[in-house]
Amino acid sequence: MKNLWILVILLFIGLSFAGCSSSQTLQFNVILEKVPFLVTSQGNQPVPNLIIIASQDEIVPPTSVVEFSAAMFDSLEKVDFEKSFIILHLVGQIPDNGIITEIARRKDTVHITLQNYSVGPGNYELRGFTLPYQITIVEKRGEWEKEIKFILEVEGGDIIAQEQHYIP
């Protein structure tokens, strides 16, 4: 009987630790695959690889030398930020580049995993445009209302970008 209690206690402790390291796969939907920012003036301000938008108030271009295209702005305006948030990530000109395979949350960190990320010939910048971004809507499930670390990475673990952002 004593061995049974020890086994039950060890099982309970094991399940507790397993729950602490678990990850939650987040539901997401790509709403625009490749849409560039419009370059409005000459400047030397690079655009980021990863942008998080968590409320209507945050629908502003990331730098002063670019603005949203009409398609990008229209898509962002339609989002219900009570139930979801937006991830914009740089995908480049290569057709299969930057495909999200998984978005997973582990405690206060969200990992955005891409299938492929290529830099080089074929990934070029058109005059008057930045490289295209993919707009992805992510469903908020569970408790958020805190500062979250977002990591954009390639399958295999190479980190492309990191961003801290408060998700209401």
PDB file of N, CA, C and O in Angstrom, residues 51-111:
ATOM      1  N   ILE A  51       6.599  42.292 -37.216  1.00  0.00           N
ATOM      2  CA  ILE A  51       5.778  43.350 -36.642  1.00  0.00           C
ATOM      3  C   ILE A  51       4.549  42.704 -36.014  1.00  0.00           C
ATOM      4  O   ILE A  51       3.906  41.853 -36.639  1.00  0.00           O
ATOM      5  N   ILE A  52       4.232  43.091 -34.782  1.00  0.00           N
ATOM      6  CA  ILE A  52       3.043  42.593 -34.091  1.00  0.00           C
ATOM      7  C   ILE A  52       2.063  43.754 -33.967  1.00  0.00           C
ATOM      8  O   ILE A  52       2.444  44.849 -33.554  1.00  0.00           O
ATOM      9  N   ILE A  53       0.806  43.505 -34.301  1.00  0.00           N
ATOM     10  CA  ILE A  53      -0.254  44.501 -34.151  1.00  0.00           C
ATOM     11  C   ILE A  53      -1.344  43.876 -33.283  1.00  0.00           C
ATOM     12  O   ILE A  53      -1.948  42.879 -33.678  1.00  0.00           O
ATOM     13  N   ALA A  54      -1.581  44.465 -32.105  1.00  0.00           N
ATOM     14  CA  ALA A  54      -2.504  43.875 -31.139  1.00  0.00           C
ATOM     15  C   ALA A  54      -3.761  44.707 -30.897  1.00  0.00           C
ATOM     16  O   ALA A  54      -4.619  44.313 -30.125  1.00  0.00           O
ATOM     17  N   SER A  55      -3.865  45.879 -31.540  1.00  0.00           N
ATOM     18  CA  SER A  55      -5.062  46.710 -31.361  1.00  0.00           C
ATOM     19  C   SER A  55      -5.216  47.653 -32.552  1.00  0.00           C
ATOM     20  O   SER A  55      -4.259  47.867 -33.309  1.00  0.00           O
ATOM     21  N   GLN A  56      -6.400  48.227 -32.710  1.00  0.00           N
ATOM     22  CA  GLN A  56      -6.662  49.178 -33.794  1.00  0.00           C
ATOM     23  C   GLN A  56      -5.690  50.362 -33.737  1.00  0.00           C
ATOM     24  O   GLN A  56      -5.273  50.877 -34.764  1.00  0.00           O
ATOM     25  N   ASP A  57      -5.335  50.791 -32.515  1.00  0.00           N
ATOM     26  CA  ASP A  57      -4.435  51.937 -32.337  1.00  0.00           C
ATOM     27  C   ASP A  57      -3.031  51.682 -32.885  1.00  0.00           C
ATOM     28  O   ASP A  57      -2.277  52.617 -33.118  1.00  0.00           O
ATOM     29  N   GLU A  58      -2.668  50.419 -33.056  1.00  0.00           N
ATOM     30  CA  GLU A  58      -1.325  50.067 -33.515  1.00  0.00           C
ATOM     31  C   GLU A  58      -1.234  49.917 -35.033  1.00  0.00           C
ATOM     32  O   GLU A  58      -0.188  49.540 -35.552  1.00  0.00           O
ATOM     33  N   ILE A  59      -2.306  50.212 -35.742  1.00  0.00           N
ATOM     34  CA  ILE A  59      -2.278  50.115 -37.201  1.00  0.00           C
ATOM     35  C   ILE A  59      -1.622  51.379 -37.754  1.00  0.00           C
ATOM     36  O   ILE A  59      -2.268  52.288 -38.267  1.00  0.00           O
ATOM     37  N   VAL A  60      -0.308  51.433 -37.594  1.00  0.00           N
ATOM     38  CA  VAL A  60       0.513  52.538 -38.097  1.00  0.00           C
ATOM     39  C   VAL A  60       1.771  51.935 -38.719  1.00  0.00           C
ATOM     40  O   VAL A  60       2.275  50.927 -38.242  1.00  0.00           O
ATOM     41  N   PRO A  61       2.279  52.536 -39.775  1.00  0.00           N
ATOM     42  CA  PRO A  61       3.501  52.020 -40.397  1.00  0.00           C
ATOM     43  C   PRO A  61       4.673  52.008 -39.408  1.00  0.00           C
ATOM     44  O   PRO A  61       4.751  52.857 -38.519  1.00  0.00           O
ATOM     45  N   PRO A  62       5.609  51.065 -39.581  1.00  0.00           N
ATOM     46  CA  PRO A  62       6.715  50.922 -38.634  1.00  0.00           C
ATOM     47  C   PRO A  62       7.780  52.004 -38.710  1.00  0.00           C
ATOM     48  O   PRO A  62       8.546  52.181 -37.771  1.00  0.00           O
ATOM     49  N   THR A  63       7.880  52.719 -39.832  1.00  0.00           N
ATOM     50  CA  THR A  63       8.848  53.806 -39.957  1.00  0.00           C
ATOM     51  C   THR A  63       8.183  54.980 -40.684  1.00  0.00           C
ATOM     52  O   THR A  63       7.127  54.835 -41.294  1.00  0.00           O
ATOM     53  N   SER A  64       8.847  56.125 -40.656  1.00  0.00           N
ATOM     54  CA  SER A  64       8.269  57.325 -41.266  1.00  0.00           C
ATOM     55  C   SER A  64       8.425  57.360 -42.786  1.00  0.00           C
ATOM     56  O   SER A  64       7.825  58.193 -43.435  1.00  0.00           O
ATOM     57  N   VAL A  65       9.201  56.456 -43.370  1.00  0.00           N
ATOM     58  CA  VAL A  65       9.422  56.497 -44.816  1.00  0.00           C
ATOM     59  C   VAL A  65       8.544  55.502 -45.583  1.00  0.00           C
ATOM     60  O   VAL A  65       8.663  55.376 -46.795  1.00  0.00           O
ATOM     61  N   VAL A  66       7.677  54.785 -44.876  1.00  0.00           N
ATOM     62  CA  VAL A  66       6.771  53.840 -45.545  1.00  0.00           C
ATOM     63  C   VAL A  66       5.346  54.052 -45.054  1.00  0.00           C
ATOM     64  O   VAL A  66       5.112  54.637 -43.996  1.00  0.00           O
ATOM     65  N   GLU A  67       4.383  53.576 -45.840  1.00  0.00           N
ATOM     66  CA  GLU A  67       2.991  53.569 -45.404  1.00  0.00           C
ATOM     67  C   GLU A  67       2.348  52.280 -45.901  1.00  0.00           C
ATOM     68  O   GLU A  67       2.878  51.604 -46.781  1.00  0.00           O
ATOM     69  N   PHE A  68       1.195  51.941 -45.309  1.00  0.00           N
ATOM     70  CA  PHE A  68       0.491  50.734 -45.709  1.00  0.00           C
ATOM     71  C   PHE A  68      -0.097  50.895 -47.105  1.00  0.00           C
ATOM     72  O   PHE A  68      -0.599  51.965 -47.451  1.00  0.00           O
ATOM     73  N   SER A  69      -0.064  49.830 -47.880  1.00  0.00           N
ATOM     74  CA  SER A  69      -0.795  49.828 -49.142  1.00  0.00           C
ATOM     75  C   SER A  69      -2.282  49.745 -48.815  1.00  0.00           C
ATOM     76  O   SER A  69      -2.663  49.408 -47.689  1.00  0.00           O
ATOM     77  N   ALA A  70      -3.127  50.042 -49.787  1.00  0.00           N
ATOM     78  CA  ALA A  70      -4.576  50.004 -49.561  1.00  0.00           C
ATOM     79  C   ALA A  70      -5.029  48.607 -49.153  1.00  0.00           C
ATOM     80  O   ALA A  70      -5.828  48.447 -48.223  1.00  0.00           O
ATOM     81  N   ALA A  71      -4.502  47.571 -49.806  1.00  0.00           N
ATOM     82  CA  ALA A  71      -4.889  46.189 -49.475  1.00  0.00           C
ATOM     83  C   ALA A  71      -4.487  45.828 -48.053  1.00  0.00           C
ATOM     84  O   ALA A  71      -5.245  45.190 -47.315  1.00  0.00           O
ATOM     85  N   MET A  72      -3.281  46.239 -47.649  1.00  0.00           N
ATOM     86  CA  MET A  72      -2.803  45.945 -46.299  1.00  0.00           C
ATOM     87  C   MET A  72      -3.667  46.673 -45.269  1.00  0.00           C
ATOM     88  O   MET A  72      -4.126  46.060 -44.296  1.00  0.00           O
ATOM     89  N   PHE A  73      -3.921  47.948 -45.483  1.00  0.00           N
ATOM     90  CA  PHE A  73      -4.708  48.740 -44.541  1.00  0.00           C
ATOM     91  C   PHE A  73      -6.129  48.181 -44.407  1.00  0.00           C
ATOM     92  O   PHE A  73      -6.649  48.031 -43.307  1.00  0.00           O
ATOM     93  N   ASP A  74      -6.763  47.864 -45.531  1.00  0.00           N
ATOM     94  CA  ASP A  74      -8.125  47.311 -45.501  1.00  0.00           C
ATOM     95  C   ASP A  74      -8.182  46.002 -44.719  1.00  0.00           C
ATOM     96  O   ASP A  74      -9.100  45.777 -43.936  1.00  0.00           O
ATOM     97  N   SER A  75      -7.207  45.136 -44.920  1.00  0.00           N
ATOM     98  CA  SER A  75      -7.173  43.852 -44.200  1.00  0.00           C
ATOM     99  C   SER A  75      -7.003  44.049 -42.705  1.00  0.00           C
ATOM    100  O   SER A  75      -7.644  43.376 -41.902  1.00  0.00           O
ATOM    101  N   LEU A  76      -6.129  44.972 -42.312  1.00  0.00           N
ATOM    102  CA  LEU A  76      -5.878  45.214 -40.890  1.00  0.00           C
ATOM    103  C   LEU A  76      -7.095  45.831 -40.209  1.00  0.00           C
ATOM    104  O   LEU A  76      -7.404  45.508 -39.060  1.00  0.00           O
ATOM    105  N   GLU A  77      -7.800  46.705 -40.896  1.00  0.00           N
ATOM    106  CA  GLU A  77      -8.976  47.372 -40.327  1.00  0.00           C
ATOM    107  C   GLU A  77     -10.104  46.401 -39.996  1.00  0.00           C
ATOM    108  O   GLU A  77     -10.920  46.663 -39.120  1.00  0.00           O
ATOM    109  N   LYS A  78     -10.174  45.265 -40.678  1.00  0.00           N
ATOM    110  CA  LYS A  78     -11.263  44.295 -40.506  1.00  0.00           C
ATOM    111  C   LYS A  78     -11.042  43.330 -39.339  1.00  0.00           C
ATOM    112  O   LYS A  78     -11.929  42.558 -39.008  1.00  0.00           O
ATOM    113  N   VAL A  79      -9.894  43.363 -38.716  1.00  0.00           N
ATOM    114  CA  VAL A  79      -9.556  42.396 -37.667  1.00  0.00           C
ATOM    115  C   VAL A  79     -10.277  42.719 -36.359  1.00  0.00           C
ATOM    116  O   VAL A  79     -10.345  43.880 -35.949  1.00  0.00           O
ATOM    117  N   ASP A  80     -10.808  41.693 -35.705  1.00  0.00           N
ATOM    118  CA  ASP A  80     -11.416  41.828 -34.378  1.00  0.00           C
ATOM    119  C   ASP A  80     -10.310  41.588 -33.348  1.00  0.00           C
ATOM    120  O   ASP A  80      -9.963  40.444 -33.038  1.00  0.00           O
ATOM    121  N   PHE A  81      -9.743  42.669 -32.818  1.00  0.00           N
ATOM    122  CA  PHE A  81      -8.609  42.557 -31.907  1.00  0.00           C
ATOM    123  C   PHE A  81      -9.002  42.076 -30.511  1.00  0.00           C
ATOM    124  O   PHE A  81      -8.129  41.818 -29.689  1.00  0.00           O
ATOM    125  N   GLU A  82     -10.273  41.923 -30.237  1.00  0.00           N
ATOM    126  CA  GLU A  82     -10.719  41.316 -28.973  1.00  0.00           C
ATOM    127  C   GLU A  82     -10.429  39.813 -29.003  1.00  0.00           C
ATOM    128  O   GLU A  82     -10.181  39.210 -27.961  1.00  0.00           O
ATOM    129  N   LYS A  83     -10.464  39.217 -30.185  1.00  0.00           N
ATOM    130  CA  LYS A  83     -10.322  37.766 -30.334  1.00  0.00           C
ATOM    131  C   LYS A  83      -9.014  37.342 -30.974  1.00  0.00           C
ATOM    132  O   LYS A  83      -8.697  36.155 -31.000  1.00  0.00           O
ATOM    133  N   SER A  84      -8.249  38.295 -31.508  1.00  0.00           N
ATOM    134  CA  SER A  84      -7.048  37.915 -32.234  1.00  0.00           C
ATOM    135  C   SER A  84      -6.043  39.066 -32.300  1.00  0.00           C
ATOM    136  O   SER A  84      -6.336  40.167 -31.869  1.00  0.00           O
ATOM    137  N   PHE A  85      -4.867  38.772 -32.836  1.00  0.00           N
ATOM    138  CA  PHE A  85      -3.849  39.783 -33.101  1.00  0.00           C
ATOM    139  C   PHE A  85      -3.202  39.452 -34.440  1.00  0.00           C
ATOM    140  O   PHE A  85      -3.447  38.393 -35.016  1.00  0.00           O
ATOM    141  N   ILE A  86      -2.382  40.371 -34.928  1.00  0.00           N
ATOM    142  CA  ILE A  86      -1.780  40.236 -36.258  1.00  0.00           C
ATOM    143  C   ILE A  86      -0.265  40.091 -36.154  1.00  0.00           C
ATOM    144  O   ILE A  86       0.379  40.765 -35.354  1.00  0.00           O
ATOM    145  N   ILE A  87       0.265  39.218 -36.992  1.00  0.00           N
ATOM    146  CA  ILE A  87       1.709  39.092 -37.178  1.00  0.00           C
ATOM    147  C   ILE A  87       1.995  39.451 -38.632  1.00  0.00           C
ATOM    148  O   ILE A  87       1.368  38.912 -39.539  1.00  0.00           O
ATOM    149  N   LEU A  88       2.894  40.397 -38.843  1.00  0.00           N
ATOM    150  CA  LEU A  88       3.402  40.692 -40.185  1.00  0.00           C
ATOM    151  C   LEU A  88       4.857  40.239 -40.190  1.00  0.00           C
ATOM    152  O   LEU A  88       5.629  40.608 -39.296  1.00  0.00           O
ATOM    153  N   HIS A  89       5.228  39.422 -41.162  1.00  0.00           N
ATOM    154  CA  HIS A  89       6.641  39.054 -41.270  1.00  0.00           C
ATOM    155  C   HIS A  89       7.096  39.155 -42.722  1.00  0.00           C
ATOM    156  O   HIS A  89       6.339  38.934 -43.656  1.00  0.00           O
ATOM    157  N   LEU A  90       8.351  39.538 -42.865  1.00  0.00           N
ATOM    158  CA  LEU A  90       8.967  39.743 -44.161  1.00  0.00           C
ATOM    159  C   LEU A  90       9.133  38.400 -44.867  1.00  0.00           C
ATOM    160  O   LEU A  90       9.660  37.452 -44.286  1.00  0.00           O
ATOM    161  N   VAL A  91       8.657  38.298 -46.119  1.00  0.00           N
ATOM    162  CA  VAL A  91       8.759  37.029 -46.836  1.00  0.00           C
ATOM    163  C   VAL A  91       9.632  37.075 -48.075  1.00  0.00           C
ATOM    164  O   VAL A  91      10.089  36.045 -48.540  1.00  0.00           O
ATOM    165  N   GLY A  92       9.870  38.233 -48.660  1.00  0.00           N
ATOM    166  CA  GLY A  92      10.733  38.313 -49.833  1.00  0.00           C
ATOM    167  C   GLY A  92      10.020  37.956 -51.123  1.00  0.00           C
ATOM    168  O   GLY A  92       8.817  37.751 -51.157  1.00  0.00           O
ATOM    169  N   GLN A  93      10.783  37.856 -52.230  1.00  0.00           N
ATOM    170  CA  GLN A  93      10.224  37.651 -53.565  1.00  0.00           C
ATOM    171  C   GLN A  93      10.135  36.189 -53.984  1.00  0.00           C
ATOM    172  O   GLN A  93       9.469  35.868 -54.946  1.00  0.00           O
ATOM    173  N   ILE A  94      10.816  35.283 -53.287  1.00  0.00           N
ATOM    174  CA  ILE A  94      10.817  33.877 -53.677  1.00  0.00           C
ATOM    175  C   ILE A  94       9.451  33.275 -53.359  1.00  0.00           C
ATOM    176  O   ILE A  94       8.943  33.433 -52.250  1.00  0.00           O
ATOM    177  N   PRO A  95       8.805  32.566 -54.311  1.00  0.00           N
ATOM    178  CA  PRO A  95       7.425  32.116 -54.140  1.00  0.00           C
ATOM    179  C   PRO A  95       7.137  31.330 -52.857  1.00  0.00           C
ATOM    180  O   PRO A  95       6.127  31.567 -52.209  1.00  0.00           O
ATOM    181  N   ASP A  96       7.979  30.378 -52.487  1.00  0.00           N
ATOM    182  CA  ASP A  96       7.702  29.550 -51.309  1.00  0.00           C
ATOM    183  C   ASP A  96       8.409  30.034 -50.054  1.00  0.00           C
ATOM    184  O   ASP A  96       8.482  29.332 -49.060  1.00  0.00           O
ATOM    185  N   ASN A  97       8.945  31.234 -50.089  1.00  0.00           N
ATOM    186  CA  ASN A  97       9.712  31.756 -48.964  1.00  0.00           C
ATOM    187  C   ASN A  97       8.803  32.213 -47.830  1.00  0.00           C
ATOM    188  O   ASN A  97       7.782  32.842 -48.067  1.00  0.00           O
ATOM    189  N   GLY A  98       9.150  31.906 -46.613  1.00  0.00           N
ATOM    190  CA  GLY A  98       8.470  32.464 -45.454  1.00  0.00           C
ATOM    191  C   GLY A  98       7.139  31.839 -45.106  1.00  0.00           C
ATOM    192  O   GLY A  98       6.325  32.473 -44.458  1.00  0.00           O
ATOM    193  N   ILE A  99       6.887  30.604 -45.497  1.00  0.00           N
ATOM    194  CA  ILE A  99       5.621  29.951 -45.179  1.00  0.00           C
ATOM    195  C   ILE A  99       5.626  29.540 -43.712  1.00  0.00           C
ATOM    196  O   ILE A  99       6.531  28.834 -43.248  1.00  0.00           O
ATOM    197  N   ILE A 100       4.610  29.987 -42.961  1.00  0.00           N
ATOM    198  CA  ILE A 100       4.498  29.610 -41.546  1.00  0.00           C
ATOM    199  C   ILE A 100       4.010  28.171 -41.443  1.00  0.00           C
ATOM    200  O   ILE A 100       2.986  27.816 -42.030  1.00  0.00           O
ATOM    201  N   THR A 101       4.759  27.355 -40.715  1.00  0.00           N
ATOM    202  CA  THR A 101       4.334  25.970 -40.502  1.00  0.00           C
ATOM    203  C   THR A 101       3.657  25.795 -39.150  1.00  0.00           C
ATOM    204  O   THR A 101       2.829  24.910 -38.995  1.00  0.00           O
ATOM    205  N   GLU A 102       4.021  26.650 -38.172  1.00  0.00           N
ATOM    206  CA  GLU A 102       3.423  26.519 -36.840  1.00  0.00           C
ATOM    207  C   GLU A 102       3.599  27.819 -36.061  1.00  0.00           C
ATOM    208  O   GLU A 102       4.607  28.503 -36.211  1.00  0.00           O
ATOM    209  N   ILE A 103       2.602  28.115 -35.252  1.00  0.00           N
ATOM    210  CA  ILE A 103       2.714  29.175 -34.260  1.00  0.00           C
ATOM    211  C   ILE A 103       2.358  28.526 -32.932  1.00  0.00           C
ATOM    212  O   ILE A 103       1.251  28.011 -32.769  1.00  0.00           O
ATOM    213  N   ALA A 104       3.308  28.511 -32.003  1.00  0.00           N
ATOM    214  CA  ALA A 104       3.108  27.826 -30.727  1.00  0.00           C
ATOM    215  C   ALA A 104       3.482  28.742 -29.575  1.00  0.00           C
ATOM    216  O   ALA A 104       4.453  29.500 -29.656  1.00  0.00           O
ATOM    217  N   ARG A 105       2.704  28.657 -28.512  1.00  0.00           N
ATOM    218  CA  ARG A 105       2.961  29.461 -27.310  1.00  0.00           C
ATOM    219  C   ARG A 105       3.468  28.549 -26.211  1.00  0.00           C
ATOM    220  O   ARG A 105       2.873  27.521 -25.917  1.00  0.00           O
ATOM    221  N   ARG A 106       4.580  28.951 -25.632  1.00  0.00           N
ATOM    222  CA  ARG A 106       5.151  28.269 -24.468  1.00  0.00           C
ATOM    223  C   ARG A 106       5.314  29.320 -23.393  1.00  0.00           C
ATOM    224  O   ARG A 106       6.184  30.171 -23.499  1.00  0.00           O
ATOM    225  N   LYS A 107       4.414  29.296 -22.424  1.00  0.00           N
ATOM    226  CA  LYS A 107       4.364  30.298 -21.351  1.00  0.00           C
ATOM    227  C   LYS A 107       4.225  31.691 -21.942  1.00  0.00           C
ATOM    228  O   LYS A 107       3.234  31.985 -22.591  1.00  0.00           O
ATOM    229  N   ASP A 108       5.212  32.555 -21.768  1.00  0.00           N
ATOM    230  CA  ASP A 108       5.141  33.940 -22.238  1.00  0.00           C
ATOM    231  C   ASP A 108       5.939  34.162 -23.521  1.00  0.00           C
ATOM    232  O   ASP A 108       6.365  35.275 -23.818  1.00  0.00           O
ATOM    233  N   THR A 109       6.133  33.096 -24.288  1.00  0.00           N
ATOM    234  CA  THR A 109       6.872  33.168 -25.543  1.00  0.00           C
ATOM    235  C   THR A 109       6.055  32.529 -26.657  1.00  0.00           C
ATOM    236  O   THR A 109       5.519  31.442 -26.481  1.00  0.00           O
ATOM    237  N   VAL A 110       5.982  33.220 -27.786  1.00  0.00           N
ATOM    238  CA  VAL A 110       5.319  32.671 -28.965  1.00  0.00           C
ATOM    239  C   VAL A 110       6.389  32.417 -30.019  1.00  0.00           C
ATOM    240  O   VAL A 110       7.148  33.324 -30.378  1.00  0.00           O
ATOM    241  N   HIS A 111       6.459  31.176 -30.494  1.00  0.00           N
ATOM    242  CA  HIS A 111       7.410  30.784 -31.536  1.00  0.00           C
ATOM    243  C   HIS A 111       6.663  30.713 -32.861  1.00  0.00           C
ATOM    244  O   HIS A 111       5.675  29.978 -32.976  1.00  0.00           O
TER     245      HIS A 111
END
